[in-house]
Amino acid sequence: MDQEGIRVNDVALEISPTGIAALVNKQGAEVKLTKLDVSVSPQALNALLGAVAQEGDAPPSASVADGRLQVQAERGGKKVALDLQVGGFRLEITAAGLRIVSG
Amino acid sequence: MAVRGLELSGLRLTTSAAALLEKKPRLDIEHFVLRLSRAAVEALLPPGTPVKRVERLGGGAILLAVETRGLRATVEVRPGASREGRLRLEVVSVKAGIFPIPAMVWTAALRSAVPRRPGLLLTAENRIEVDLRVILRRKGVEIAPFRAVRVGEDVLELVIGDPPVRGAEGNR
């Protein structure tokens, strides 16, 4: 992958005929996503985190290792560090709502 | 397999975060397969085009209802991918009702109707060729060439670029 990039490895989606008409007429969108596989490089992750930094604060920084994501941020002079040693996440979409499970 | 509307699959692309943050996304599209129903192709026709309806998709051809300067005709187009990776549209026949219009008549009309724009060509064989790479490059998008264009029963399938080599996914 491009060292500074975001890579879409696989996406599949569907748009109904009414959804296409809405898109073409700029009256909205109606998309059904059926497959998603996206990779974000550490450089890209840091660039995106930089965009959410508040004025005056240092932008958050992230480092990624196998199974580990570390994020450091500073807000109003207070430092926050998050060390996720979970290997990965699984997002489950159920009738009861969303569930994020580590590991 | 029948398609309802638009189906996009196998999309592979890259972009840089820096480009996204600049709100000038530069995309490099490597592959996708786009399948469109007759209704979807019709919905995507640009406004002001003389093509009023897509009558039929099937048998490798698209049947279009065209109206220009008060004249109505049915145009049969065979799409394909050129060797250079362009979308090729070959006009096979033009009919007014049940009467075929001689090729020399519609050829002249075609020559005056196809606008001169970058990425749009009319070949000596009266084939319209669309070079998406030229059109999209101006918008910051690099796109792989057309590899295949197929027309089945009520479905138009466009293949851009090559699918990933099996087993290579984990190596990226």
mmCIF file of N, CA and C in Angstrom, chain B residues 53-129:
data_model
loop_
_atom_site.group_PDB
_atom_site.id
_atom_site.type_symbol
_atom_site.label_atom_id
_atom_site.label_comp_id
_atom_site.label_asym_id
_atom_site.label_seq_id
_atom_site.Cartn_x
_atom_site.Cartn_y
_atom_site.Cartn_z
ATOM 1 N N ARG B 53 -34.853 7.305 -24.556
ATOM 2 C CA ARG B 53 -35.155 6.088 -23.783
ATOM 3 C C ARG B 53 -34.164 4.993 -24.148
ATOM 4 N N VAL B 54 -33.995 4.079 -23.210
ATOM 5 C CA VAL B 54 -33.268 2.851 -23.525
ATOM 6 C C VAL B 54 -34.342 1.790 -23.700
ATOM 7 N N GLU B 55 -34.533 1.354 -24.932
ATOM 8 C CA GLU B 55 -35.629 0.418 -25.225
ATOM 9 C C GLU B 55 -35.318 -0.988 -24.731
ATOM 10 N N ARG B 56 -34.047 -1.384 -24.918
ATOM 11 C CA ARG B 56 -33.717 -2.771 -24.592
ATOM 12 C C ARG B 56 -32.215 -2.951 -24.414
ATOM 13 N N LEU B 57 -31.875 -3.832 -23.484
ATOM 14 C CA LEU B 57 -30.499 -4.306 -23.348
ATOM 15 C C LEU B 57 -30.544 -5.812 -23.582
ATOM 16 N N GLY B 58 -29.736 -6.316 -24.457
ATOM 17 C CA GLY B 58 -29.739 -7.767 -24.668
ATOM 18 C C GLY B 58 -29.026 -8.152 -25.942
ATOM 19 N N GLY B 59 -28.541 -9.392 -25.963
ATOM 20 C CA GLY B 59 -27.896 -9.908 -27.165
ATOM 21 C C GLY B 59 -26.678 -9.117 -27.587
ATOM 22 N N GLY B 60 -25.988 -8.528 -26.626
ATOM 23 C CA GLY B 60 -24.774 -7.784 -26.942
ATOM 24 C C GLY B 60 -25.030 -6.379 -27.470
ATOM 25 N N ALA B 61 -26.293 -5.950 -27.457
ATOM 26 C CA ALA B 61 -26.601 -4.632 -28.029
ATOM 27 C C ALA B 61 -27.524 -3.814 -27.127
ATOM 28 N N ILE B 62 -27.476 -2.518 -27.347
ATOM 29 C CA ILE B 62 -28.368 -1.579 -26.654
ATOM 30 C C ILE B 62 -29.256 -0.941 -27.716
ATOM 31 N N LEU B 63 -30.560 -0.967 -27.467
ATOM 32 C CA LEU B 63 -31.503 -0.346 -28.391
ATOM 33 C C LEU B 63 -31.970 0.975 -27.797
ATOM 34 N N LEU B 64 -31.697 2.068 -28.506
ATOM 35 C CA LEU B 64 -31.988 3.398 -27.979
ATOM 36 C C LEU B 64 -33.061 4.098 -28.807
ATOM 37 N N ALA B 65 -33.968 4.776 -28.125
ATOM 38 C CA ALA B 65 -34.937 5.629 -28.812
ATOM 39 C C ALA B 65 -34.358 7.037 -28.842
ATOM 40 N N VAL B 66 -34.126 7.525 -30.046
ATOM 41 C CA VAL B 66 -33.458 8.814 -30.222
ATOM 42 C C VAL B 66 -34.417 9.797 -30.893
ATOM 43 N N GLU B 67 -34.371 11.022 -30.421
ATOM 44 C CA GLU B 67 -35.211 12.061 -31.032
ATOM 45 C C GLU B 67 -34.360 13.308 -31.208
ATOM 46 N N THR B 68 -34.262 13.748 -32.448
ATOM 47 C CA THR B 68 -33.491 14.958 -32.699
ATOM 48 C C THR B 68 -34.097 15.715 -33.879
ATOM 49 N N ARG B 69 -34.244 16.996 -33.704
ATOM 50 C CA ARG B 69 -34.839 17.872 -34.729
ATOM 51 C C ARG B 69 -36.173 17.311 -35.229
ATOM 52 N N GLY B 70 -36.982 16.810 -34.302
ATOM 53 C CA GLY B 70 -38.311 16.319 -34.653
ATOM 54 C C GLY B 70 -38.317 14.939 -35.292
ATOM 55 N N LEU B 71 -37.136 14.371 -35.491
ATOM 56 C CA LEU B 71 -37.056 13.043 -36.095
ATOM 57 C C LEU B 71 -36.867 11.987 -35.019
ATOM 58 N N ARG B 72 -37.652 10.929 -35.107
ATOM 59 C CA ARG B 72 -37.517 9.838 -34.145
ATOM 60 C C ARG B 72 -36.913 8.626 -34.828
ATOM 61 N N ALA B 73 -36.018 7.980 -34.120
ATOM 62 C CA ALA B 73 -35.371 6.791 -34.683
ATOM 63 C C ALA B 73 -35.003 5.821 -33.572
ATOM 64 N N THR B 74 -34.847 4.575 -33.962
ATOM 65 C CA THR B 74 -34.345 3.566 -33.030
ATOM 66 C C THR B 74 -32.926 3.207 -33.462
ATOM 67 N N VAL B 75 -32.007 3.333 -32.534
ATOM 68 C CA VAL B 75 -30.598 3.130 -32.847
ATOM 69 C C VAL B 75 -30.081 1.902 -32.098
ATOM 70 N N GLU B 76 -29.462 0.993 -32.831
ATOM 71 C CA GLU B 76 -28.860 -0.183 -32.198
ATOM 72 C C GLU B 76 -27.359 0.054 -32.044
ATOM 73 N N VAL B 77 -26.911 -0.035 -30.819
ATOM 74 C CA VAL B 77 -25.496 0.216 -30.511
ATOM 75 C C VAL B 77 -24.890 -1.033 -29.890
ATOM 76 N N ARG B 78 -23.706 -1.393 -30.383
ATOM 77 C CA ARG B 78 -22.971 -2.515 -29.766
ATOM 78 C C ARG B 78 -21.779 -1.948 -29.002
ATOM 79 N N PRO B 79 -21.841 -2.039 -27.670
ATOM 80 C CA PRO B 79 -20.720 -1.510 -26.892
ATOM 81 C C PRO B 79 -19.611 -2.541 -26.731
ATOM 82 N N GLY B 80 -18.432 -2.070 -26.475
ATOM 83 C CA GLY B 80 -17.294 -2.960 -26.248
ATOM 84 C C GLY B 80 -16.141 -2.165 -25.667
ATOM 85 N N ALA B 81 -15.046 -2.869 -25.423
ATOM 86 C CA ALA B 81 -13.835 -2.209 -24.931
ATOM 87 C C ALA B 81 -12.813 -2.213 -26.066
ATOM 88 N N SER B 82 -12.249 -1.051 -26.348
ATOM 89 C CA SER B 82 -11.256 -0.991 -27.430
ATOM 90 C C SER B 82 -9.924 -1.543 -26.929
ATOM 91 N N ARG B 83 -9.032 -1.817 -27.866
ATOM 92 C CA ARG B 83 -7.721 -2.340 -27.494
ATOM 93 C C ARG B 83 -6.969 -1.343 -26.605
ATOM 94 N N GLU B 84 -7.299 -0.048 -26.780
ATOM 95 C CA GLU B 84 -6.613 0.989 -25.996
ATOM 96 C C GLU B 84 -7.260 1.200 -24.636
ATOM 97 N N GLY B 85 -8.328 0.430 -24.339
ATOM 98 C CA GLY B 85 -8.973 0.544 -23.029
ATOM 99 C C GLY B 85 -10.051 1.608 -22.963
ATOM 100 N N ARG B 86 -10.565 1.990 -24.128
ATOM 101 C CA ARG B 86 -11.662 2.957 -24.160
ATOM 102 C C ARG B 86 -13.000 2.223 -24.265
ATOM 103 N N LEU B 87 -14.095 2.896 -23.844
ATOM 104 C CA LEU B 87 -15.437 2.368 -24.061
ATOM 105 C C LEU B 87 -15.798 2.648 -25.515
ATOM 106 N N ARG B 88 -16.092 1.587 -26.250
ATOM 107 C CA ARG B 88 -16.383 1.734 -27.680
ATOM 108 C C ARG B 88 -17.875 1.536 -27.923
ATOM 109 N N LEU B 89 -18.503 2.464 -28.626
ATOM 110 C CA LEU B 89 -19.920 2.362 -28.951
ATOM 111 C C LEU B 89 -20.051 2.335 -30.474
ATOM 112 N N GLU B 90 -20.456 1.202 -30.980
ATOM 113 C CA GLU B 90 -20.558 1.053 -32.426
ATOM 114 C C GLU B 90 -22.028 1.082 -32.855
ATOM 115 N N VAL B 91 -22.364 2.063 -33.657
ATOM 116 C CA VAL B 91 -23.734 2.132 -34.173
ATOM 117 C C VAL B 91 -23.884 1.084 -35.272
ATOM 118 N N VAL B 92 -24.811 0.167 -35.072
ATOM 119 C CA VAL B 92 -24.981 -0.942 -36.016
ATOM 120 C C VAL B 92 -26.087 -0.633 -37.024
ATOM 121 N N SER B 93 -27.193 -0.078 -36.514
ATOM 122 C CA SER B 93 -28.284 0.257 -37.431
ATOM 123 C C SER B 93 -29.126 1.392 -36.859
ATOM 124 N N VAL B 94 -29.785 2.085 -37.758
ATOM 125 C CA VAL B 94 -30.713 3.153 -37.367
ATOM 126 C C VAL B 94 -31.995 2.948 -38.164
ATOM 127 N N LYS B 95 -33.124 2.944 -37.448
ATOM 128 C CA LYS B 95 -34.404 2.744 -38.128
ATOM 129 C C LYS B 95 -35.383 3.841 -37.734
ATOM 130 N N ALA B 96 -36.174 4.261 -38.715
ATOM 131 C CA ALA B 96 -37.296 5.155 -38.445
ATOM 132 C C ALA B 96 -38.540 4.279 -38.567
ATOM 133 N N GLY B 97 -39.122 3.933 -37.429
ATOM 134 C CA GLY B 97 -40.209 2.947 -37.453
ATOM 135 C C GLY B 97 -39.630 1.605 -37.870
ATOM 136 N N ILE B 98 -40.200 1.030 -38.940
ATOM 137 C CA ILE B 98 -39.664 -0.258 -39.406
ATOM 138 C C ILE B 98 -38.682 -0.073 -40.570
ATOM 139 N N PHE B 99 -38.509 1.199 -40.970
ATOM 140 C CA PHE B 99 -37.685 1.455 -42.159
ATOM 141 C C PHE B 99 -36.237 1.764 -41.791
ATOM 142 N N PRO B 100 -35.306 0.980 -42.309
ATOM 143 C CA PRO B 100 -33.900 1.276 -42.029
ATOM 144 C C PRO B 100 -33.448 2.562 -42.721
ATOM 145 N N ILE B 101 -32.670 3.343 -42.001
ATOM 146 C CA ILE B 101 -32.111 4.565 -42.585
ATOM 147 C C ILE B 101 -30.740 4.205 -43.156
ATOM 148 N N PRO B 102 -30.455 4.588 -44.406
ATOM 149 C CA PRO B 102 -29.154 4.237 -44.996
ATOM 150 C C PRO B 102 -27.990 4.751 -44.166
ATOM 151 N N ALA B 103 -26.950 3.921 -44.125
ATOM 152 C CA ALA B 103 -25.775 4.245 -43.300
ATOM 153 C C ALA B 103 -25.179 5.603 -43.645
ATOM 154 N N MET B 104 -25.172 5.946 -44.943
ATOM 155 C CA MET B 104 -24.542 7.218 -45.322
ATOM 156 C C MET B 104 -25.311 8.420 -44.754
ATOM 157 N N VAL B 105 -26.627 8.227 -44.504
ATOM 158 C CA VAL B 105 -27.429 9.314 -43.919
ATOM 159 C C VAL B 105 -27.113 9.470 -42.436
ATOM 160 N N TRP B 106 -27.202 8.314 -41.696
ATOM 161 C CA TRP B 106 -26.974 8.471 -40.252
ATOM 162 C C TRP B 106 -25.508 8.709 -39.906
ATOM 163 N N THR B 107 -24.612 8.287 -40.805
ATOM 164 C CA THR B 107 -23.188 8.545 -40.566
ATOM 165 C C THR B 107 -22.927 10.050 -40.545
ATOM 166 N N ALA B 108 -23.532 10.754 -41.472
ATOM 167 C CA ALA B 108 -23.358 12.206 -41.536
ATOM 168 C C ALA B 108 -23.950 12.855 -40.288
ATOM 169 N N ALA B 109 -25.126 12.366 -39.866
ATOM 170 C CA ALA B 109 -25.768 12.911 -38.665
ATOM 171 C C ALA B 109 -24.909 12.658 -37.426
ATOM 172 N N LEU B 110 -24.323 11.464 -37.383
ATOM 173 C CA LEU B 110 -23.476 11.097 -36.245
ATOM 174 C C LEU B 110 -22.257 12.011 -36.174
ATOM 175 N N ARG B 111 -21.679 12.293 -37.329
ATOM 176 C CA ARG B 111 -20.471 13.128 -37.373
ATOM 177 C C ARG B 111 -20.755 14.536 -36.856
ATOM 178 N N SER B 112 -21.960 15.018 -37.130
ATOM 179 C CA SER B 112 -22.265 16.379 -36.655
ATOM 180 C C SER B 112 -22.781 16.366 -35.214
ATOM 181 N N ALA B 113 -23.275 15.200 -34.750
ATOM 182 C CA ALA B 113 -23.878 15.147 -33.414
ATOM 183 C C ALA B 113 -22.868 14.923 -32.296
ATOM 184 N N VAL B 114 -21.769 14.237 -32.610
ATOM 185 C CA VAL B 114 -20.798 13.935 -31.550
ATOM 186 C C VAL B 114 -19.966 15.175 -31.257
ATOM 187 N N PRO B 115 -20.077 15.712 -30.042
ATOM 188 C CA PRO B 115 -19.340 16.933 -29.732
ATOM 189 C C PRO B 115 -17.830 16.687 -29.665
ATOM 190 N N ARG B 116 -17.066 17.731 -29.965
ATOM 191 C CA ARG B 116 -15.606 17.609 -29.894
ATOM 192 C C ARG B 116 -15.166 17.966 -28.484
ATOM 193 N N ARG B 117 -14.889 16.942 -27.721
ATOM 194 C CA ARG B 117 -14.455 17.141 -26.335
ATOM 195 C C ARG B 117 -13.287 16.212 -26.058
ATOM 196 N N PRO B 118 -12.407 16.615 -25.136
ATOM 197 C CA PRO B 118 -11.317 15.703 -24.772
ATOM 198 C C PRO B 118 -11.892 14.394 -24.227
ATOM 199 N N GLY B 119 -11.364 13.305 -24.703
ATOM 200 C CA GLY B 119 -11.813 12.001 -24.225
ATOM 201 C C GLY B 119 -12.955 11.414 -25.021
ATOM 202 N N LEU B 120 -13.449 12.153 -25.982
ATOM 203 C CA LEU B 120 -14.541 11.663 -26.825
ATOM 204 C C LEU B 120 -14.059 11.639 -28.277
ATOM 205 N N LEU B 121 -14.114 10.460 -28.877
ATOM 206 C CA LEU B 121 -13.602 10.338 -30.244
ATOM 207 C C LEU B 121 -14.635 9.692 -31.141
ATOM 208 N N LEU B 122 -14.596 10.068 -32.397
ATOM 209 C CA LEU B 122 -15.381 9.381 -33.411
ATOM 210 C C LEU B 122 -14.380 8.830 -34.422
ATOM 211 N N THR B 123 -14.278 7.515 -34.496
ATOM 212 C CA THR B 123 -13.247 6.908 -35.342
ATOM 213 C C THR B 123 -13.685 6.904 -36.807
ATOM 214 N N ALA B 124 -12.755 6.561 -37.669
ATOM 215 C CA ALA B 124 -13.046 6.495 -39.101
ATOM 216 C C ALA B 124 -14.103 5.427 -39.395
ATOM 217 N N GLU B 125 -14.219 4.455 -38.486
ATOM 218 C CA GLU B 125 -15.224 3.386 -38.681
ATOM 219 C C GLU B 125 -16.560 3.754 -38.045
ATOM 220 N N ASN B 126 -16.730 5.041 -37.704
ATOM 221 C CA ASN B 126 -17.962 5.538 -37.087
ATOM 222 C C ASN B 126 -18.252 4.911 -35.729
ATOM 223 N N ARG B 127 -17.206 4.641 -35.009
ATOM 224 C CA ARG B 127 -17.360 4.179 -33.642
ATOM 225 C C ARG B 127 -17.077 5.354 -32.707
ATOM 226 N N ILE B 128 -17.990 5.501 -31.740
ATOM 227 C CA ILE B 128 -17.755 6.520 -30.721
ATOM 228 C C ILE B 128 -16.907 5.864 -29.636
ATOM 229 N N GLU B 129 -15.815 6.516 -29.263
ATOM 230 C CA GLU B 129 -14.980 5.967 -28.202
ATOM 231 C C GLU B 129 -14.855 6.979 -27.070
#
